[in-house]
Amino acid sequence: MTLPTLTIGNKNYSSWSMRPWLALRWADIRFEEQIIPLGPRGLGPNPDILAVSPTGTVPVLELASGERIWDSVSICEWAHEQAPEAKLWPEVSIARALARSAVAEMHSGFSALRKALPMNIKRVKRDHSISAETQVQIDRFDALLQSLITRFGGGQASWIFGHPTIVDAFFAPIATRVRTYNVKVSAPVEAWCQTVFSDSAFRAWEAAARKETWIITETDEA
Ligand SMILES: N[C@@H](CCC(=O)N[C@@H](CS)C(=O)NCC(=O)O)C(=O)O
């Protein structure tokens, strides 16, 4: 059987790639992976990515039929439809609606946070200064996750909805930024970060990221 192929960026840096990769693993969907190293190449989209993705961005999932799904949310939705038993979206209607709101907010928002604190799994930067604008978004991230964990996750050191969902996948790259840049978060969110860090799929991604030798200098110097 031909497996779908997920094309992703460097595991150390590509936060959008990590999201569907985790969702596919949590749903037990087998796939091949192809890595295209990211990094500045002058003006315009990366031609290697453009060859597989109409937007010139990763992730993109190519199905056995040749169809391509070119966005992180859509790939996660596809994973949910392939393996509904994994409950990548929560089962309860209102929980699912709030979960989708949180994912949409991550997908279209938090731009200051994403820009100022780029994902860089290998990096440890204890003395990072945080602007007022970024702090507002950190506070929003913390309040959002705290409210969902308290209401749906039982308030325990666990997944946001009690088991891995697309929301955890979407916020997992922020957990790595909390660690990299020594960001202060509330106790429930810190406990959730530790849940992510001890997850076997996350650990596999992290181990591969640590072995990568590609460097994006501007991200390493941020
Ligand atoms: N909307 C896209 C955004 C993906 C995105 O911005 N990916 C970045 C890497 S994390 C990318 O491919 N950038 C192009 C490049 O670095 O050449 C999605 O969610 O899938």
Coordinates of C-alpha atoms and ligand atoms in Angstrom, one line a residue:
M1 CA 0.0 0.0 0.0
T2 CA 1.3 3.4 -0.9
L3 CA 1.5 5.6 2.2
P4 CA 0.7 9.3 2.3
T5 CA 3.8 11.5 2.3
L6 CA 4.0 14.4 4.7
T7 CA 6.5 17.0 3.5
I8 CA 7.8 19.1 6.4
G9 CA 10.5 21.6 7.2
N10 CA 13.4 21.2 9.6
K11 CA 12.2 19.6 12.8
N12 CA 14.2 22.0 14.9
Y13 CA 12.5 25.1 13.4
S14 CA 9.3 24.2 11.6
S15 CA 6.5 24.7 14.0
W16 CA 3.7 24.4 11.4
S17 CA 5.2 21.0 10.3
M18 CA 5.2 19.7 13.9
R19 CA 1.4 20.1 14.3
P20 CA 0.0 17.7 11.7
W21 CA 3.0 15.4 12.3
L22 CA 1.9 14.9 15.9
A23 CA -1.8 14.6 15.0
L24 CA -1.0 11.9 12.4
R25 CA 1.1 10.0 15.0
W26 CA -1.6 10.3 17.7
A27 CA -4.2 9.0 15.3
D28 CA -1.9 6.0 14.4
I29 CA -1.9 6.9 10.7
R30 CA 1.2 5.6 8.9
F31 CA 2.9 8.0 6.6
E32 CA 6.3 8.6 4.9
E33 CA 8.0 11.9 5.6
Q34 CA 10.1 14.1 3.5
I35 CA 12.1 17.0 4.9
I36 CA 12.9 20.2 3.0
P37 CA 15.4 22.3 4.9
L38 CA 14.0 25.8 5.5
G39 CA 16.0 29.0 5.5
P40 CA 16.6 32.2 3.7
R41 CA 17.3 31.8 -0.1
G42 CA 16.8 35.3 -1.4
L43 CA 13.5 36.6 -2.7
G44 CA 10.5 34.5 -3.4
P45 CA 9.3 31.1 -2.3
N46 CA 11.6 28.2 -2.0
P47 CA 11.4 26.3 -5.3
D48 CA 11.9 22.9 -3.6
I49 CA 8.8 23.6 -1.6
L50 CA 6.9 25.1 -4.5
A51 CA 7.5 21.8 -6.4
V52 CA 5.3 20.0 -3.9
S53 CA 3.1 22.7 -2.3
P54 CA 1.0 25.3 -4.2
T55 CA 1.6 27.9 -1.5
G56 CA 5.3 27.4 -1.3
T57 CA 4.9 26.4 2.4
V58 CA 5.1 23.3 4.4
P59 CA 3.5 21.1 5.7
V60 CA 1.8 19.4 2.8
L61 CA 0.4 15.9 2.7
E62 CA 0.4 14.0 -0.5
L63 CA -2.1 11.2 -0.5
A64 CA -1.7 7.9 -2.4
S65 CA -4.1 9.3 -5.0
G66 CA -1.7 12.1 -5.7
E67 CA -4.0 14.7 -4.1
R68 CA -2.2 17.3 -2.0
I69 CA -3.5 18.8 1.3
W70 CA -1.4 21.9 1.8
D71 CA -2.3 23.3 5.2
S72 CA -1.6 22.3 8.8
V73 CA -5.3 22.5 9.9
S74 CA -6.6 20.7 6.9
I75 CA -4.1 17.8 7.3
C76 CA -5.2 17.5 11.0
E77 CA -8.9 17.5 9.9
W78 CA -8.1 14.8 7.3
A79 CA -6.3 12.8 10.1
H80 CA -9.4 13.1 12.3
E81 CA -11.7 11.9 9.4
Q82 CA -9.4 8.9 8.8
A83 CA -9.3 7.8 12.4
P84 CA -12.3 9.2 14.3
E85 CA -11.6 6.7 17.1
A86 CA -8.5 8.7 18.0
K87 CA -10.9 11.6 19.0
L88 CA -8.5 14.3 17.6
W89 CA -11.4 16.6 18.1
P90 CA -13.2 16.3 21.5
E91 CA -16.5 14.4 21.3
V92 CA -18.7 16.8 23.2
S93 CA -20.1 19.5 20.9
I94 CA -19.3 22.6 23.0
A95 CA -15.8 21.2 23.8
R96 CA -15.3 20.6 20.0
A97 CA -16.5 24.1 19.2
L98 CA -14.1 25.7 21.7
A99 CA -11.3 23.4 20.5
R100 CA -11.8 24.6 17.0
S101 CA -11.8 28.2 18.2
A102 CA -8.5 27.7 20.0
V103 CA -6.9 26.1 16.9
A104 CA -8.3 28.9 14.6
E105 CA -6.9 31.5 17.1
M106 CA -3.5 29.8 17.0
H107 CA -3.6 29.5 13.2
S108 CA -4.4 33.1 12.5
G109 CA -3.0 34.8 15.7
F110 CA -0.2 35.0 18.2
S111 CA 2.0 36.6 15.5
A112 CA 4.1 38.7 17.9
L113 CA 4.8 35.7 20.0
R114 CA 5.6 33.5 17.0
K115 CA 7.9 36.2 15.5
A116 CA 9.7 37.2 18.8
L117 CA 10.1 33.7 20.1
P118 CA 10.6 31.4 17.0
M119 CA 10.6 27.7 17.6
N120 CA 14.1 26.5 18.1
I121 CA 14.0 23.2 19.9
K122 CA 17.7 22.8 20.4
R123 CA 18.2 26.3 21.8
V124 CA 18.2 27.3 25.5
K125 CA 18.1 31.0 26.0
R126 CA 17.5 31.9 29.7
D127 CA 17.9 35.7 29.5
H128 CA 15.5 36.5 26.6
S129 CA 13.8 39.8 27.0
I130 CA 10.1 39.9 26.2
S131 CA 8.3 42.9 24.7
A132 CA 5.0 44.2 26.1
E133 CA 3.3 43.1 22.9
T134 CA 4.6 39.6 23.1
Q135 CA 3.8 39.4 26.8
V136 CA 0.1 40.2 26.1
Q137 CA 0.0 37.2 23.7
I138 CA 1.8 35.0 26.3
D139 CA -0.8 36.0 28.8
R140 CA -3.6 35.2 26.3
F141 CA -2.0 31.8 25.5
D142 CA -1.8 31.1 29.2
A143 CA -5.4 32.2 30.0
L144 CA -6.8 30.3 27.1
L145 CA -5.1 27.0 27.9
Q146 CA -5.7 27.3 31.6
S147 CA -9.5 27.8 31.0
L148 CA -9.7 24.8 28.7
I149 CA -7.6 22.6 31.0
T150 CA -9.6 23.5 34.0
R151 CA -12.9 22.9 32.3
F152 CA -12.2 19.9 30.1
G153 CA -8.9 18.4 31.3
G154 CA -9.9 17.9 34.9
G155 CA -7.4 20.5 35.9
Q156 CA -4.7 17.8 36.1
A157 CA -1.2 17.6 34.8
S158 CA -2.5 16.2 31.5
W159 CA -3.7 16.9 28.0
I160 CA -6.0 19.9 27.5
F161 CA -9.1 17.7 26.8
G162 CA -7.8 14.7 28.8
H163 CA -6.2 13.0 25.8
P164 CA -4.1 14.3 22.8
T165 CA -6.2 16.4 20.4
I166 CA -5.5 18.9 17.6
V167 CA -5.5 21.7 20.2
D168 CA -2.5 20.1 21.9
A169 CA -0.8 19.6 18.5
F170 CA -1.4 23.3 17.6
F171 CA 0.0 24.6 20.9
A172 CA 2.8 22.1 21.3
P173 CA 5.3 24.3 19.5
I174 CA 4.5 27.1 22.1
A175 CA 5.4 24.6 24.8
T176 CA 8.9 24.4 23.3
R177 CA 9.1 28.2 23.2
V178 CA 8.2 28.3 26.9
R179 CA 11.2 26.0 27.5
T180 CA 13.6 27.6 25.1
Y181 CA 13.0 31.2 26.2
N182 CA 12.3 30.5 29.9
V183 CA 8.8 32.0 29.6
K184 CA 6.8 32.2 32.9
V185 CA 3.4 30.4 32.7
S186 CA 0.8 29.3 35.2
A187 CA 1.1 25.9 37.0
P188 CA -1.6 24.2 34.9
V189 CA 0.1 25.3 31.7
E190 CA 3.5 24.3 33.0
A191 CA 2.1 20.9 33.8
W192 CA 0.6 20.6 30.3
C193 CA 4.0 21.5 28.8
Q194 CA 5.5 18.6 30.8
T195 CA 2.8 16.3 29.4
V196 CA 3.8 17.3 25.9
F197 CA 7.5 16.9 26.6
S198 CA 6.9 13.4 27.9
D199 CA 4.7 12.2 25.0
S200 CA 6.4 9.6 22.9
A201 CA 5.5 11.2 19.5
F202 CA 6.8 14.6 20.7
R203 CA 10.0 12.9 22.0
A204 CA 10.6 11.2 18.6
W205 CA 10.2 14.6 16.9
E206 CA 12.5 16.3 19.4
A207 CA 15.2 13.6 19.2
A208 CA 15.2 14.0 15.4
A209 CA 15.4 17.8 15.8
R210 CA 18.4 17.5 18.1
K211 CA 20.2 15.5 15.5
E212 CA 19.7 18.0 12.7
T213 CA 22.7 20.0 11.6
W214 CA 20.9 22.6 9.5
I215 CA 21.3 26.1 10.9
I216 CA 19.0 29.1 10.3
T217 CA 21.3 31.8 11.6
E218 CA 18.7 34.6 11.9
T219 CA 16.5 32.3 14.1
D220 CA 19.4 31.3 16.2
E221 CA 20.3 34.9 16.8
A222 CA 16.8 36.1 17.6
Ligands
LIG1 N1 -0.8 28.2 6.6 C1 0.3 27.4 6.6 C2 1.6 28.1 7.1 C3 2.8 27.2 7.0 C4 4.1 28.0 7.0 O1 4.1 29.2 7.2 N2 5.2 27.2 7.0 C5 6.5 27.8 6.9 C6 7.5 26.9 7.7 S1 7.0 26.6 9.4 C7 7.0 27.7 5.5 O2 6.8 26.8 4.8 N3 7.8 28.7 5.1 C8 8.3 28.8 3.8 C9 9.8 28.9 3.8 O3 10.4 28.9 4.9 O4 10.4 28.8 2.7 C10 0.0 26.1 7.4 O5 -0.6 26.3 8.5 O6 0.2 25.0 6.9

